[in-house]
GROMACS .gro file of C-alpha atoms in nm:
model
  327
    1MET     CA    1   7.593  11.567   6.830
    2THR     CA    2   7.509  11.443   7.178
    3ILE     CA    3   7.665  11.641   7.461
    4SER     CA    4   7.757  11.437   7.769
    5GLN     CA    5   7.624  11.543   8.104
    6SER     CA    6   7.979  11.606   8.230
    7THR     CA    7   8.037  11.847   7.939
    8ALA     CA    8   7.705  12.027   7.965
    9ALA     CA    9   7.703  12.055   8.342
   10THR     CA   10   7.916  12.282   8.558
   11VAL     CA   11   8.207  12.089   8.706
   12ASN     CA   12   8.315  12.195   9.053
   13LEU     CA   13   8.648  12.123   9.220
   14ARG     CA   14   8.585  11.968   9.562
   15PRO     CA   15   8.903  11.969   9.770
   16ASP     CA   16   8.681  11.952  10.078
   17LEU     CA   17   8.594  11.592   9.986
   18ALA     CA   18   8.957  11.483   9.952
   19SER     CA   19   9.172  11.431  10.259
   20PHE     CA   20   9.515  11.323  10.140
   21PHE     CA   21   9.638  11.238  10.490
   22GLU     CA   22   9.342  11.018  10.583
   23PHE     CA   23   9.333  10.848  10.242
   24ASP     CA   24   9.709  10.789  10.244
   25VAL     CA   25   9.692  10.630  10.588
   26GLU     CA   26   9.407  10.403  10.475
   27LEU     CA   27   9.603  10.294  10.167
   28GLU     CA   28   9.902  10.210  10.385
   29LYS     CA   29   9.682  10.001  10.614
   30GLN     CA   30   9.557   9.803  10.314
   31GLY     CA   31   9.910   9.743  10.185
   32PHE     CA   32   9.925   9.974   9.882
   33VAL     CA   33  10.295  10.019   9.808
   34GLY     CA   34  10.309  10.147   9.448
   35SER     CA   35  10.436  10.493   9.536
   36LYS     CA   36  10.711  10.343   9.755
   37VAL     CA   37  10.835  10.117   9.478
   38LEU     CA   38  10.808  10.376   9.199
   39PRO     CA   39  10.818  10.709   9.388
   40ILE     CA   40  10.602  10.984   9.242
   41ILE     CA   41  10.768  11.285   9.087
   42ASP     CA   42  10.570  11.583   8.953
   43VAL     CA   43  10.647  11.692   8.596
   44SER     CA   44  10.547  12.006   8.409
   45LEU     CA   45  10.508  11.837   8.069
   46GLN     CA   46  10.257  11.566   7.979
   47SER     CA   47  10.526  11.385   7.777
   48ASP     CA   48  10.896  11.440   7.739
   49ASN     CA   49  11.225  11.284   7.636
   50PRO     CA   50  11.449  11.408   7.917
   51GLY     CA   51  11.712  11.137   7.878
   52LYS     CA   52  11.884  10.948   8.157
   53ILE     CA   53  12.247  10.907   8.252
   54PRO     CA   54  12.371  10.559   8.154
   55LEU     CA   55  12.467  10.358   8.459
   56GLU     CA   56  12.807  10.283   8.309
   57SER     CA   57  12.874  10.658   8.288
   58LEU     CA   58  12.801  10.695   8.658
   59LEU     CA   59  13.075  10.439   8.722
   60HIS     CA   60  13.319  10.568   8.460
   61VAL     CA   61  13.688  10.591   8.556
   62GLY     CA   62  13.861  10.847   8.333
   63GLU     CA   63  14.216  10.970   8.316
   64THR     CA   64  14.249  11.243   8.577
   65ALA     CA   65  14.624  11.313   8.566
   66ARG     CA   66  14.713  11.644   8.400
   67ALA     CA   67  15.051  11.752   8.265
   68SER     CA   68  15.156  12.118   8.249
   69GLY     CA   69  15.020  12.291   7.943
   70SER     CA   70  14.753  12.030   7.876
   71GLY     CA   71  14.383  12.018   7.945
   72TYR     CA   72  14.188  11.812   8.192
   73GLY     CA   73  13.998  11.496   8.114
   74ARG     CA   74  13.634  11.563   8.027
   75GLY     CA   75  13.319  11.360   8.031
   76ASP     CA   76  13.169  11.305   7.688
   77TYR     CA   77  12.893  11.056   7.764
   78LYS     CA   78  12.560  11.075   7.586
   79PHE     CA   79  12.226  11.059   7.763
   80GLU     CA   80  12.028  10.743   7.692
   81ARG     CA   81  11.693  10.787   7.522
   82PHE     CA   82  11.421  10.791   7.785
   83VAL     CA   83  11.059  10.877   7.722
   84TYR     CA   84  10.756  10.915   7.945
   85ALA     CA   85  10.400  10.999   7.844
   86THR     CA   86  10.137  11.030   8.115
   87GLU     CA   87   9.787  10.889   8.074
   88GLU     CA   88   9.473  11.017   8.241
   89HIS     CA   89   9.280  10.781   8.467
   90GLY     CA   90   8.942  10.863   8.614
   91TRP     CA   91   8.636  10.717   8.783
   92GLU     CA   92   8.289  10.850   8.863
   93GLU     CA   93   8.046  10.757   9.139
   94PRO     CA   94   7.683  10.880   9.131
   95VAL     CA   95   7.520  10.998   9.452
   96ASP     CA   96   7.148  10.947   9.397
   97ASP     CA   97   6.922  11.212   9.556
   98ARG     CA   98   6.688  10.949   9.698
   99ASP     CA   99   6.970  10.739   9.843
  100LYS     CA  100   7.133  11.047   9.993
  101GLN     CA  101   6.814  11.117  10.191
  102ARG     CA  102   6.749  10.750  10.279
  103TYR     CA  103   7.092  10.704  10.435
  104ALA     CA  104   7.150  11.056  10.568
  105ASN     CA  105   7.147  10.936  10.930
  106MET     CA  106   7.392  10.652  10.858
  107PHE     CA  107   7.674  10.801  10.652
  108ASP     CA  108   7.783  11.090  10.433
  109ALA     CA  109   7.700  10.969  10.081
  110GLU     CA  110   7.937  11.213   9.911
  111ALA     CA  111   8.226  11.109  10.133
  112ILE     CA  112   8.161  10.739  10.063
  113ALA     CA  113   8.141  10.804   9.689
  114THR     CA  114   8.471  10.993   9.707
  115LEU     CA  115   8.644  10.707   9.888
  116ARG     CA  116   8.510  10.457   9.634
  117ALA     CA  117   8.634  10.664   9.341
  118GLN     CA  118   8.973  10.725   9.501
  119GLY     CA  119   9.000  10.357   9.588
  120ILE     CA  120   8.943  10.244   9.230
  121ILE     CA  121   9.202  10.492   9.101
  122ALA     CA  122   9.449  10.373   9.366
  123ARG     CA  123   9.384  10.004   9.294
  124ASN     CA  124   9.442  10.055   8.924
  125TYR     CA  125   9.761  10.251   8.990
  126GLU     CA  126   9.885   9.973   9.219
  127THR     CA  127   9.807   9.716   8.950
  128ARG     CA  128  10.009   9.908   8.692
  129VAL     CA  129  10.310   9.932   8.924
  130ALA     CA  130  10.290   9.561   9.012
  131SER     CA  131  10.270   9.469   8.644
  132ALA     CA  132  10.575   9.683   8.571
  133ILE     CA  133  10.786   9.534   8.851
  134PHE     CA  134  10.686   9.166   8.851
  135ASN     CA  135  10.752   9.154   8.478
  136THR     CA  136  10.927   8.861   8.311
  137SER     CA  137  10.953   9.049   7.982
  138THR     CA  138  11.162   9.327   8.136
  139TRP     CA  139  11.369   9.101   8.359
  140THR     CA  140  11.512   8.822   8.143
  141GLY     CA  141  11.843   8.639   8.145
  142SER     CA  142  12.050   8.517   8.439
  143SER     CA  143  12.182   8.863   8.524
  144LEU     CA  144  11.830   8.998   8.584
  145THR     CA  145  11.620   8.705   8.705
  146THR     CA  146  11.654   8.376   8.894
  147GLY     CA  147  11.413   8.090   8.953
  148ILE     CA  148  11.484   7.975   9.308
  149THR     CA  149  11.513   7.606   9.394
  150ASN     CA  150  11.324   7.577   9.723
  151GLU     CA  151  11.000   7.777   9.746
  152TRP     CA  152  10.966   8.001  10.048
  153ASP     CA  153  10.660   7.813  10.173
  154ASP     CA  154  10.885   7.506  10.221
  155PHE     CA  155  10.977   7.626  10.567
  156THR     CA  156  11.239   7.361  10.639
  157ASN     CA  157  11.431   7.365  10.312
  158ALA     CA  158  11.381   7.722  10.192
  159VAL     CA  159  11.687   7.948  10.198
  160PRO     CA  160  11.547   8.299  10.138
  161LEU     CA  161  11.848   8.468  10.300
  162THR     CA  162  12.073   8.292  10.050
  163ASP     CA  163  11.840   8.365   9.758
  164VAL     CA  164  11.812   8.735   9.839
  165GLU     CA  165  12.185   8.776   9.901
  166ALA     CA  166  12.259   8.622   9.561
  167ALA     CA  167  12.014   8.870   9.404
  168VAL     CA  168  12.176   9.162   9.588
  169GLN     CA  169  12.512   9.056   9.445
  170LYS     CA  170  12.361   9.034   9.094
  171VAL     CA  171  12.230   9.391   9.120
  172TYR     CA  172  12.570   9.513   9.238
  173ASP     CA  173  12.757   9.325   8.966
  174GLY     CA  174  12.524   9.448   8.692
  175SER     CA  175  12.480   9.810   8.793
  176GLY     CA  176  12.722   9.906   9.068
  177LEU     CA  177  12.417   9.995   9.279
  178LYS     CA  178  12.349   9.860   9.626
  179ALA     CA  179  12.003   9.704   9.645
  180ASN     CA  180  11.813   9.834   9.947
  181ALA     CA  181  11.470   9.670   9.925
  182LEU     CA  182  11.291   9.338   9.899
  183ILE     CA  183  10.937   9.361   9.757
  184VAL     CA  184  10.696   9.075   9.835
  185ASN     CA  185  10.324   9.030   9.876
  186TRP     CA  186  10.154   8.976  10.211
  187LYS     CA  187  10.131   8.597  10.185
  188VAL     CA  188  10.500   8.567  10.099
  189PHE     CA  189  10.582   8.793  10.393
  190ARG     CA  190  10.394   8.559  10.627
  191ASN     CA  191  10.574   8.259  10.476
  192LEU     CA  192  10.912   8.424  10.528
  193ARG     CA  193  10.835   8.464  10.900
  194ASN     CA  194  10.807   8.084  10.928
  195CYS     CA  195  11.121   7.984  10.737
  196ASP     CA  196  11.375   7.809  10.960
  197GLN     CA  197  11.667   7.999  10.806
  198VAL     CA  198  11.500   8.334  10.870
  199ILE     CA  199  11.393   8.254  11.225
  200GLU     CA  200  11.742   8.133  11.312
  201ARG     CA  201  11.896   8.455  11.177
  202ILE     CA  202  11.651   8.673  11.369
  203GLN     CA  203  11.714   8.479  11.688
  204SER     CA  204  12.088   8.514  11.641
  205LEU     CA  205  12.044   8.891  11.609
  206GLY     CA  206  11.915   8.903  11.965
  207ALA     CA  207  11.543   8.835  11.940
  208GLY     CA  208  11.571   8.528  12.163
  209ASP     CA  209  11.510   8.156  12.122
  210ARG     CA  210  11.135   8.189  12.180
  211THR     CA  211  11.070   8.427  11.892
  212LEU     CA  212  10.737   8.343  11.725
  213ALA     CA  213  10.645   8.407  11.364
  214LYS     CA  214  10.375   8.653  11.473
  215ASP     CA  215  10.640   8.865  11.645
  216VAL     CA  216  10.850   8.907  11.329
  217THR     CA  217  10.799   9.246  11.166
  218ALA     CA  218  10.894   9.371  10.822
  219GLN     CA  219  11.173   9.576  10.981
  220MET     CA  220  11.310   9.268  11.156
  221LEU     CA  221  11.312   9.089  10.822
  222ALA     CA  222  11.491   9.384  10.663
  223THR     CA  223  11.759   9.361  10.931
  224ALA     CA  224  11.793   8.987  10.874
  225PHE     CA  225  11.833   9.042  10.499
  226ASP     CA  226  12.070   9.339  10.559
  227LEU     CA  227  11.843   9.570  10.360
  228ASP     CA  228  11.682   9.904  10.439
  229TYR     CA  229  11.331   9.793  10.349
  230VAL     CA  230  11.111   9.488  10.320
  231ILE     CA  231  10.809   9.626  10.135
  232VAL     CA  232  10.497   9.418  10.197
  233ALA     CA  233  10.231   9.457   9.928
  234GLY     CA  234   9.896   9.361  10.073
  235ALA     CA  235   9.635   9.507   9.838
  236SER     CA  236   9.381   9.276   9.673
  237LYS     CA  237   9.144   9.318   9.381
  238ASN     CA  238   8.834   9.162   9.231
  239GLY     CA  239   8.933   9.030   8.891
  240VAL     CA  240   8.586   9.046   8.730
  241ILE     CA  241   8.348   9.327   8.641
  242GLU     CA  242   8.079   9.441   8.884
  243GLY     CA  243   7.775   9.216   8.893
  244GLN     CA  244   7.962   8.890   8.834
  245ALA     CA  245   8.070   8.645   9.100
  246PRO     CA  246   8.380   8.791   9.268
  247THR     CA  247   8.724   8.649   9.199
  248VAL     CA  248   8.946   8.801   9.465
  249GLY     CA  249   9.321   8.787   9.421
  250GLN     CA  250   9.637   8.968   9.523
  251ILE     CA  251   9.753   9.258   9.307
  252TRP     CA  252  10.116   9.156   9.363
  253SER     CA  253  10.171   8.789   9.275
  254GLY     CA  254  10.302   8.540   9.529
  255GLU     CA  255  10.509   8.382   9.253
  256TYR     CA  256  10.767   8.662   9.251
  257ALA     CA  257  10.989   8.872   9.476
  258MET     CA  258  11.194   9.171   9.363
  259VAL     CA  259  11.528   9.274   9.508
  260ALA     CA  260  11.592   9.632   9.401
  261ARG     CA  261  11.736   9.973   9.453
  262ILE     CA  262  11.450  10.212   9.526
  263SER     CA  263  11.472  10.583   9.602
  264ASP     CA  264  11.305  10.810   9.854
  265SER     CA  265  11.456  11.114   9.681
  266MET     CA  266  11.295  11.351   9.430
  267ASP     CA  267  11.637  11.394   9.267
  268MET     CA  268  11.624  11.242   8.919
  269ARG     CA  269  12.000  11.194   8.937
  270ASP     CA  270  11.950  10.934   9.209
  271PRO     CA  271  11.942  10.608   9.008
  272CYS     CA  272  11.674  10.358   9.108
  273ILE     CA  273  11.458  10.090   8.954
  274GLY     CA  274  11.199  10.343   8.836
  275ARG     CA  275  10.963  10.630   8.906
  276THR     CA  276  10.605  10.744   8.860
  277PHE     CA  277  10.578  11.060   8.650
  278HIS     CA  278  10.277  11.264   8.759
  279TRP     CA  279  10.154  11.550   8.539
  280THR     CA  280   9.969  11.824   8.726
  281GLY     CA  281   9.908  12.050   8.427
  282ASP     CA  282   9.547  11.934   8.382
  283GLY     CA  283   9.469  11.950   8.751
  284SER     CA  284   9.571  11.601   8.866
  285ALA     CA  285   9.662  11.564   9.234
  286LEU     CA  286   9.856  11.296   9.421
  287ASP     CA  287   9.543  11.159   9.587
  288GLY     CA  288   9.334  11.226   9.276
  289VAL     CA  289   9.162  11.555   9.204
  290ILE     CA  290   8.798  11.542   9.317
  291GLU     CA  291   8.526  11.706   9.108
  292THR     CA  292   8.147  11.703   9.117
  293TYR     CA  293   7.877  11.787   8.867
  294ARG     CA  294   7.502  11.740   8.834
  295ASP     CA  295   7.341  11.473   8.614
  296GLU     CA  296   6.964  11.529   8.610
  297THR     CA  297   6.903  11.227   8.383
  298VAL     CA  298   6.968  11.005   8.686
  299ARG     CA  299   6.885  11.271   8.950
  300SER     CA  300   7.231  11.239   9.099
  301ASP     CA  301   7.536  11.437   9.192
  302ILE     CA  302   7.840  11.277   9.027
  303VAL     CA  303   8.167  11.254   9.217
  304ARG     CA  304   8.469  11.213   8.990
  305CYS     CA  305   8.832  11.137   9.073
  306ARG     CA  306   9.112  11.199   8.819
  307PHE     CA  307   9.481  11.107   8.823
  308GLU     CA  308   9.738  11.133   8.542
  309SER     CA  309  10.064  10.939   8.546
  310ASP     CA  310  10.310  10.713   8.371
  311GLU     CA  311  10.483  10.433   8.562
  312VAL     CA  312  10.832  10.382   8.418
  313VAL     CA  313  11.106  10.128   8.484
  314MET     CA  314  11.418  10.339   8.435
  315TYR     CA  315  11.702  10.104   8.526
  316PRO     CA  316  11.617   9.732   8.499
  317GLN     CA  317  11.972   9.660   8.617
  318ALA     CA  318  11.875   9.812   8.952
  319GLY     CA  319  11.653   9.510   9.022
  320HIS     CA  320  11.671   9.132   9.022
  321LEU     CA  321  11.347   8.936   8.989
  322LEU     CA  322  11.314   8.610   9.184
  323SER     CA  323  11.052   8.358   9.069
  324ASN     CA  324  10.914   8.023   9.191
  325ILE     CA  325  10.861   8.185   9.530
  326THR     CA  326  10.546   7.995   9.627
  327THR     CA  327  10.441   7.638   9.557
   0.00000   0.00000   0.00000
């Protein structure tokens, strides 16, 4: 049996190479929004069937009047089946001894390798969240999805305020929840800033008649849409393997926009579109646990990043997917 280098070698935890604050700030600059859309919650079990409260039970109106000598009304709802099972994700970057010496005066090779490994883990996580949210298999039927008439890059005829308001009403009608977020990619965000209907609303809110598209922020858009958040997903990815001609594209498609109820609470009783379940039992960390080991076959130190999670849509009714967003 062949023993891998990672098994045979001593693996060292390297928290000194991981700076959560700096890495988190860099991800935000690049437009990674996965953990905002599906907030991360730590779990003690790798897989579980904890159940979830049905939305209809949260809205239940029971008989509360009590006559003398009788009991009180009681809830008897059943938890809906709900399963998560985390999956480990990891990436390794070799730091060649020769290259480390060649570039010692230019950069810290271990730090660069760490950022590359963390970046690949983060990009894959973002892709999984985007695939879960911009998903036409989950959101089907008129109560959960709408193909808009005028694309939002048709600046004169587009009516994004009308489209989003209709979606907000659909979420409320279907779940009783108040949608608080619009999720779009960076190109759609820039298109929204040029739509006549949006500009007119922002001007009417006190921005002035000379408001330019470049002056419109995500928070100004949120105010115009009467939402708490406009979440702008800006991360890109190369769609081919290393060594081939690059095919750069956006992780979050410009064809869709999601109107949803998201949560900034760790309370599982707070209903929202979904959550990321993160298992720490095998050492995973929010920014990826960083480990190193020696591989003499390539005369390199190996930097490895690991992250274990499951990205779960919990309440599809808490979102309404808009399509046909861009021509």
